[in-house]
Amino acid sequence: MTDIDDTILDAAIAWHVRHATMDDRGWTDFIAWLEADPRHARAYDVVSMEDAARHPPPIAANDDEDFVAPASHGRWRGFAIAATALAAAVVGTIGMIQQRGGGAAPMEIAATAPRSLTLADGTRIAMASGARMTVGGDRRSAAVESGRVTFRVTHDAGRPFTVRAGDWEIEDVGTIFSVTRGARGVDVGVSEGSVLFDPQNNRIALKAGEALTVLDGQRIVRSRIDPDEARTLVFSGEPIRFAAETIALVLGRDVRADDRVAAMPFTGVVRLTGDAPRDMAHFAELTGMRVSHDGGSWIIAPSAGPAR
């Protein structure tokens, strides 16, 4: 038998249903409820896991805005879901977890449309369309496999929340931050609080309004997040290819440099608003290059002659 009784289970489901519409007072009450009894957090954890397993996100009609990670996404699709059916499924889930020895299993999530979830400690996670991630069994760690994921972490100094992206680790110091993992690198941007990037080795501190992009496992670019969420990147003699790959990570788009210009050095300040056509036109103006879009990729090429 589990020590999570029906009253606790019903309360956990009720809190889960309310998340899409809770105000600041609601969040304060929710955290107080979680902290009142260890069983509350365990019950909520299981309810959240069951919802994620039973209700995958719908396929978006337009996945083009894949670099947007909204703070809230109504995953319950109204109150029409029967709480009794969910409660029955959750009871079964509790039983399976106990049979495994009481530890929660890692939760793998793939977002075919923007979606969000809330962990038992109140940490909120928003995934952009196309993102893939795994939440650790301890619910205080995550691994970003691909795409952009934004974390609003409930800070616990005794149990820091950590995010792994490829070979890199990011540790929260009480914060809201986003992590993007692409084929060639990782991008981290901090909106509130601070994080430690690569805490075991480089221990690079990033504060609110700061960002970092690392490419090829070694080359790092620091940048600034403006109040309007635009990103200001500064390049000083880096190859055009490096600038293109950095912009690709920040925008969440495929940006490539033509072989004829890939090694050319570029020095300048690039401000990215998130509007890819506008931003790429700005880059073309800065460099004197020609930037074209072939339907899938943005290609930076010499001002004269076809791209190749």
Short mmCIF file of C-alpha atoms in Angstrom, two decimals:
data_model
loop_
_atom_site.label_atom_id
_atom_site.label_comp_id
_atom_site.label_asym_id
_atom_site.label_seq_id
_atom_site.Cartn_x
_atom_site.Cartn_y
_atom_site.Cartn_z
CA MET A 1 0.00 0.00 0.00
CA THR A 2 1.10 3.59 -0.62
CA ASP A 3 1.04 6.36 1.97
CA ILE A 4 -0.47 8.68 -0.66
CA ASP A 5 -4.17 8.52 0.23
CA ASP A 6 -7.13 9.62 -1.91
CA THR A 7 -7.34 13.05 -0.27
CA ILE A 8 -3.72 13.87 -1.16
CA LEU A 9 -4.14 12.44 -4.65
CA ASP A 10 -7.27 14.55 -5.28
CA ALA A 11 -5.44 17.67 -4.10
CA ALA A 12 -2.47 16.94 -6.36
CA ILE A 13 -4.77 16.57 -9.38
CA ALA A 14 -6.58 19.81 -8.46
CA TRP A 15 -3.31 21.73 -8.28
CA HIS A 16 -2.21 20.24 -11.60
CA VAL A 17 -5.43 21.35 -13.31
CA ARG A 18 -5.05 24.90 -11.95
CA HIS A 19 -1.51 25.51 -13.22
CA ALA A 20 -2.43 27.09 -16.54
CA THR A 21 -4.38 29.89 -14.80
CA MET A 22 -2.62 30.36 -11.44
CA ASP A 23 -1.55 33.86 -10.39
CA ASP A 24 1.35 34.70 -8.07
CA ARG A 25 -0.78 34.05 -4.96
CA GLY A 26 -1.75 30.68 -6.39
CA TRP A 27 1.90 29.73 -6.88
CA THR A 28 2.72 30.78 -3.33
CA ASP A 29 -0.11 28.59 -2.00
CA PHE A 30 0.97 25.71 -4.22
CA ILE A 31 4.57 25.79 -2.93
CA ALA A 32 3.26 25.96 0.65
CA TRP A 33 1.13 22.87 0.00
CA LEU A 34 4.10 20.99 -1.48
CA GLU A 35 6.28 21.80 1.52
CA ALA A 36 3.64 20.91 4.11
CA ASP A 37 4.09 17.15 3.69
CA PRO A 38 6.64 15.06 1.72
CA ARG A 39 3.74 12.97 0.40
CA HIS A 40 2.34 16.03 -1.39
CA ALA A 41 5.41 16.41 -3.62
CA ARG A 42 5.47 12.67 -4.37
CA ALA A 43 1.79 12.69 -5.30
CA TYR A 44 2.16 15.72 -7.52
CA ASP A 45 5.22 14.22 -9.21
CA VAL A 46 3.29 11.10 -10.15
CA VAL A 47 0.29 13.12 -11.41
CA SER A 48 2.58 15.24 -13.60
CA MET A 49 4.32 12.14 -15.00
CA GLU A 50 1.00 10.48 -15.79
CA ASP A 51 -0.31 13.58 -17.58
CA ALA A 52 2.85 13.80 -19.71
CA ALA A 53 2.60 10.11 -20.61
CA ARG A 54 -1.14 10.12 -21.38
CA HIS A 55 -1.44 13.43 -23.22
CA PRO A 56 1.34 14.10 -25.75
CA PRO A 57 1.21 17.61 -27.25
CA PRO A 58 -0.78 18.15 -30.48
CA ILE A 59 1.04 18.73 -33.74
CA ALA A 60 1.09 22.47 -34.42
CA ALA A 61 -0.41 23.81 -37.62
CA ASN A 62 2.67 25.99 -38.04
CA ASP A 63 5.95 24.89 -36.45
CA ASP A 64 7.92 27.77 -38.00
CA GLU A 65 8.13 29.71 -34.70
CA ASP A 66 10.36 27.09 -33.14
CA PHE A 67 12.55 29.55 -31.28
CA VAL A 68 9.67 30.81 -29.13
CA ALA A 69 9.29 29.15 -25.73
CA PRO A 70 6.13 30.52 -24.07
CA ALA A 71 5.88 30.70 -20.30
CA SER A 72 2.59 28.85 -20.22
CA HIS A 73 0.84 26.39 -22.52
CA GLY A 74 -2.57 24.91 -21.70
CA ARG A 75 -1.72 21.25 -21.76
CA TRP A 76 -4.94 20.23 -20.04
CA ARG A 77 -7.09 21.56 -22.92
CA GLY A 78 -9.82 22.71 -20.55
CA PHE A 79 -11.39 20.96 -17.60
CA ALA A 80 -13.10 18.33 -19.72
CA ILE A 81 -10.54 15.65 -18.81
CA ALA A 82 -12.12 13.35 -16.24
CA ALA A 83 -10.24 13.59 -12.95
CA THR A 84 -11.49 10.16 -11.90
CA ALA A 85 -9.89 8.51 -14.95
CA LEU A 86 -6.62 10.30 -14.27
CA ALA A 87 -6.77 9.32 -10.60
CA ALA A 88 -7.18 5.66 -11.55
CA ALA A 89 -4.20 5.85 -13.89
CA VAL A 90 -2.13 7.61 -11.24
CA VAL A 91 -2.87 4.91 -8.67
CA GLY A 92 -1.51 2.35 -11.13
CA THR A 93 1.53 4.51 -11.74
CA ILE A 94 2.19 4.78 -8.00
CA GLY A 95 2.06 1.00 -7.76
CA MET A 96 4.56 0.56 -10.59
CA ILE A 97 6.95 3.07 -9.03
CA GLN A 98 6.81 1.26 -5.69
CA GLN A 99 7.47 -2.07 -7.37
CA ARG A 100 10.62 -0.57 -8.89
CA GLY A 101 11.81 0.27 -5.41
CA GLY A 102 10.29 3.70 -4.82
CA GLY A 103 12.46 5.77 -7.16
CA ALA A 104 10.95 7.85 -9.95
CA ALA A 105 11.96 6.96 -13.50
CA PRO A 106 13.54 9.50 -15.89
CA MET A 107 10.91 11.18 -18.06
CA GLU A 108 11.66 11.55 -21.78
CA ILE A 109 9.71 14.28 -23.58
CA ALA A 110 9.60 15.29 -27.26
CA ALA A 111 7.67 18.44 -28.19
CA THR A 112 6.08 18.50 -31.64
CA ALA A 113 4.55 21.84 -30.64
CA PRO A 114 5.41 24.35 -27.88
CA ARG A 115 4.55 22.79 -24.52
CA SER A 116 5.24 23.22 -20.82
CA LEU A 117 5.27 21.15 -17.66
CA THR A 118 5.73 21.76 -13.94
CA LEU A 119 7.81 19.57 -11.63
CA ALA A 120 6.87 18.68 -8.08
CA ASP A 121 9.01 21.44 -6.57
CA GLY A 122 7.31 24.11 -8.70
CA THR A 123 10.06 24.32 -11.34
CA ARG A 124 8.45 25.19 -14.68
CA ILE A 125 9.85 24.03 -18.03
CA ALA A 126 8.81 25.39 -21.45
CA MET A 127 9.86 23.52 -24.58
CA ALA A 128 9.99 25.04 -28.05
CA SER A 129 8.58 23.09 -30.98
CA GLY A 130 10.95 20.28 -31.96
CA ALA A 131 12.81 20.21 -28.63
CA ARG A 132 13.67 16.90 -26.95
CA MET A 133 14.73 16.48 -23.34
CA THR A 134 14.87 14.07 -20.40
CA VAL A 135 13.95 14.99 -16.83
CA GLY A 136 16.07 13.03 -14.35
CA GLY A 137 14.55 10.63 -11.85
CA ASP A 138 15.54 13.00 -9.03
CA ARG A 139 13.46 15.79 -10.68
CA ARG A 140 16.36 18.17 -10.00
CA SER A 141 18.19 17.55 -13.25
CA ALA A 142 17.47 17.51 -16.96
CA ALA A 143 19.26 16.80 -20.23
CA VAL A 144 18.48 18.80 -23.38
CA GLU A 145 18.90 16.49 -26.37
CA SER A 146 17.98 19.04 -29.04
CA GLY A 147 16.15 22.33 -29.52
CA ARG A 148 15.40 25.11 -27.04
CA VAL A 149 14.13 24.59 -23.50
CA THR A 150 13.48 27.34 -20.94
CA PHE A 151 13.69 26.64 -17.21
CA ARG A 152 12.07 28.66 -14.39
CA VAL A 153 13.74 26.96 -11.46
CA THR A 154 12.57 26.78 -7.87
CA HIS A 155 15.93 27.28 -6.22
CA ASP A 156 17.18 24.92 -3.51
CA ALA A 157 20.74 25.67 -2.35
CA GLY A 158 21.06 22.16 -0.96
CA ARG A 159 19.95 20.53 -4.23
CA PRO A 160 20.96 22.73 -7.19
CA PHE A 161 19.04 22.12 -10.41
CA THR A 162 21.42 21.06 -13.19
CA VAL A 163 20.93 20.87 -16.95
CA ARG A 164 23.21 18.91 -19.27
CA ALA A 165 23.51 19.73 -22.97
CA GLY A 166 25.98 17.46 -24.70
CA ASP A 167 29.32 17.70 -22.89
CA TRP A 168 28.29 20.82 -20.99
CA GLU A 169 26.53 21.27 -17.66
CA ILE A 170 24.63 24.32 -16.39
CA GLU A 171 23.85 24.76 -12.68
CA ASP A 172 21.14 27.12 -11.46
CA VAL A 173 21.81 29.72 -8.80
CA GLY A 174 18.14 30.76 -8.61
CA THR A 175 17.04 31.76 -12.07
CA ILE A 176 15.14 31.71 -15.34
CA PHE A 177 17.32 30.55 -18.21
CA SER A 178 17.11 28.93 -21.63
CA VAL A 179 19.31 26.21 -23.11
CA THR A 180 19.51 25.51 -26.84
CA ARG A 181 21.36 22.50 -28.22
CA GLY A 182 22.17 22.29 -31.91
CA ALA A 183 24.30 20.04 -34.08
CA ARG A 184 27.43 22.16 -33.58
CA GLY A 185 27.04 23.68 -30.13
CA VAL A 186 25.09 24.95 -27.13
CA ASP A 187 23.59 28.35 -26.32
CA VAL A 188 22.63 29.52 -22.80
CA GLY A 189 20.74 32.74 -22.02
CA VAL A 190 19.80 34.00 -18.53
CA SER A 191 16.68 36.13 -18.04
CA GLU A 192 16.65 36.25 -14.23
CA GLY A 193 19.08 35.30 -11.46
CA SER A 194 22.28 33.54 -12.52
CA VAL A 195 23.78 30.20 -13.54
CA LEU A 196 27.18 28.54 -13.56
CA PHE A 197 28.25 27.19 -16.93
CA ASP A 198 30.55 24.15 -16.74
CA PRO A 199 30.63 24.30 -12.89
CA GLN A 200 33.20 21.50 -12.52
CA ASN A 201 35.84 23.14 -14.71
CA ASN A 202 35.51 26.66 -16.18
CA ARG A 203 32.83 27.86 -13.70
CA ILE A 204 31.68 30.68 -15.97
CA ALA A 205 29.08 32.79 -14.13
CA LEU A 206 26.23 34.18 -16.23
CA LYS A 207 23.94 36.80 -14.70
CA ALA A 208 20.54 38.10 -15.82
CA GLY A 209 20.85 39.66 -19.26
CA GLU A 210 23.94 37.64 -20.17
CA ALA A 211 24.33 34.76 -22.60
CA LEU A 212 26.96 32.39 -23.88
CA THR A 213 27.36 30.33 -27.03
CA VAL A 214 29.92 27.54 -27.33
CA LEU A 215 30.71 25.96 -30.70
CA ASP A 216 32.80 22.95 -31.65
CA GLY A 217 33.25 22.15 -27.97
CA GLN A 218 35.69 25.01 -27.35
CA ARG A 219 35.02 28.40 -28.95
CA ILE A 220 32.94 30.62 -26.67
CA VAL A 221 31.08 33.84 -27.50
CA ARG A 222 29.64 35.98 -24.69
CA SER A 223 26.64 38.16 -25.55
CA ARG A 224 23.96 40.39 -24.03
CA ILE A 225 20.18 39.93 -23.79
CA ASP A 226 18.51 43.32 -24.20
CA PRO A 227 15.35 44.34 -22.26
CA ASP A 228 13.22 43.57 -25.32
CA GLU A 229 14.74 40.02 -25.42
CA ALA A 230 16.87 40.83 -28.47
CA ARG A 231 20.40 39.38 -28.41
CA THR A 232 23.50 41.49 -29.05
CA LEU A 233 26.52 39.51 -30.28
CA VAL A 234 30.02 40.94 -30.64
CA PHE A 235 32.48 39.34 -33.06
CA SER A 236 36.14 40.29 -33.26
CA GLY A 237 37.93 38.72 -36.19
CA GLU A 238 36.07 35.39 -36.07
CA PRO A 239 35.45 33.53 -39.36
CA ILE A 240 32.11 34.14 -41.07
CA ARG A 241 31.38 30.42 -40.59
CA PHE A 242 31.68 30.86 -36.82
CA ALA A 243 29.38 33.89 -36.87
CA ALA A 244 26.85 31.98 -38.98
CA GLU A 245 26.79 29.00 -36.63
CA THR A 246 26.41 31.28 -33.59
CA ILE A 247 23.49 33.11 -35.21
CA ALA A 248 21.93 29.77 -36.13
CA LEU A 249 21.92 28.64 -32.50
CA VAL A 250 20.49 31.91 -31.20
CA LEU A 251 17.75 32.14 -33.83
CA GLY A 252 16.97 28.43 -33.93
CA ARG A 253 17.38 28.48 -37.71
CA ASP A 254 19.73 26.82 -40.19
CA VAL A 255 22.30 29.48 -41.16
CA ARG A 256 25.26 28.53 -43.32
CA ALA A 257 28.29 30.23 -44.85
CA ASP A 258 29.19 29.64 -48.49
CA ASP A 259 32.63 28.00 -48.84
CA ARG A 260 33.98 31.11 -50.59
CA VAL A 261 33.40 33.31 -47.52
CA ALA A 262 33.44 30.81 -44.65
CA ALA A 263 37.01 31.58 -43.57
CA MET A 264 36.81 35.36 -44.00
CA PRO A 265 37.21 37.25 -40.69
CA PHE A 266 34.31 39.32 -39.41
CA THR A 267 34.39 42.08 -36.81
CA GLY A 268 31.15 43.77 -35.79
CA VAL A 269 28.12 43.95 -33.51
CA VAL A 270 25.08 41.91 -34.56
CA ARG A 271 21.71 42.51 -32.91
CA LEU A 272 19.25 39.63 -33.31
CA THR A 273 15.57 40.37 -32.69
CA GLY A 274 14.26 36.86 -33.41
CA ASP A 275 12.76 37.97 -36.75
CA ALA A 276 14.97 35.87 -39.06
CA PRO A 277 14.34 37.77 -42.36
CA ARG A 278 15.01 41.10 -40.65
CA ASP A 279 18.06 39.84 -38.77
CA MET A 280 19.65 38.20 -41.78
CA ALA A 281 19.08 41.34 -43.89
CA HIS A 282 20.85 43.29 -41.11
CA PHE A 283 23.77 40.84 -41.21
CA ALA A 284 24.03 41.18 -44.99
CA GLU A 285 24.19 44.96 -44.63
CA LEU A 286 26.92 44.73 -41.96
CA THR A 287 29.14 42.38 -43.96
CA GLY A 288 28.44 43.44 -47.52
CA MET A 289 27.52 39.83 -48.23
CA ARG A 290 24.47 38.46 -50.00
CA VAL A 291 22.11 36.48 -47.77
CA SER A 292 19.50 34.27 -49.43
CA HIS A 293 16.88 31.81 -48.22
CA ASP A 294 16.39 28.55 -50.10
CA GLY A 295 13.27 27.53 -48.19
CA GLY A 296 15.14 25.63 -45.52
CA SER A 297 18.43 27.45 -44.86
CA TRP A 298 19.79 30.97 -44.79
CA ILE A 299 22.96 31.10 -46.89
CA ILE A 300 25.65 33.79 -46.57
CA ALA A 301 27.51 34.18 -49.87
CA PRO A 302 29.60 36.73 -51.80
CA SER A 303 27.65 39.74 -53.00
CA ALA A 304 28.21 38.64 -56.62
CA GLY A 305 27.83 35.14 -58.05
CA PRO A 306 25.56 32.23 -57.11
CA ALA A 307 25.67 30.59 -53.68
CA ARG A 308 27.19 27.16 -53.54
#
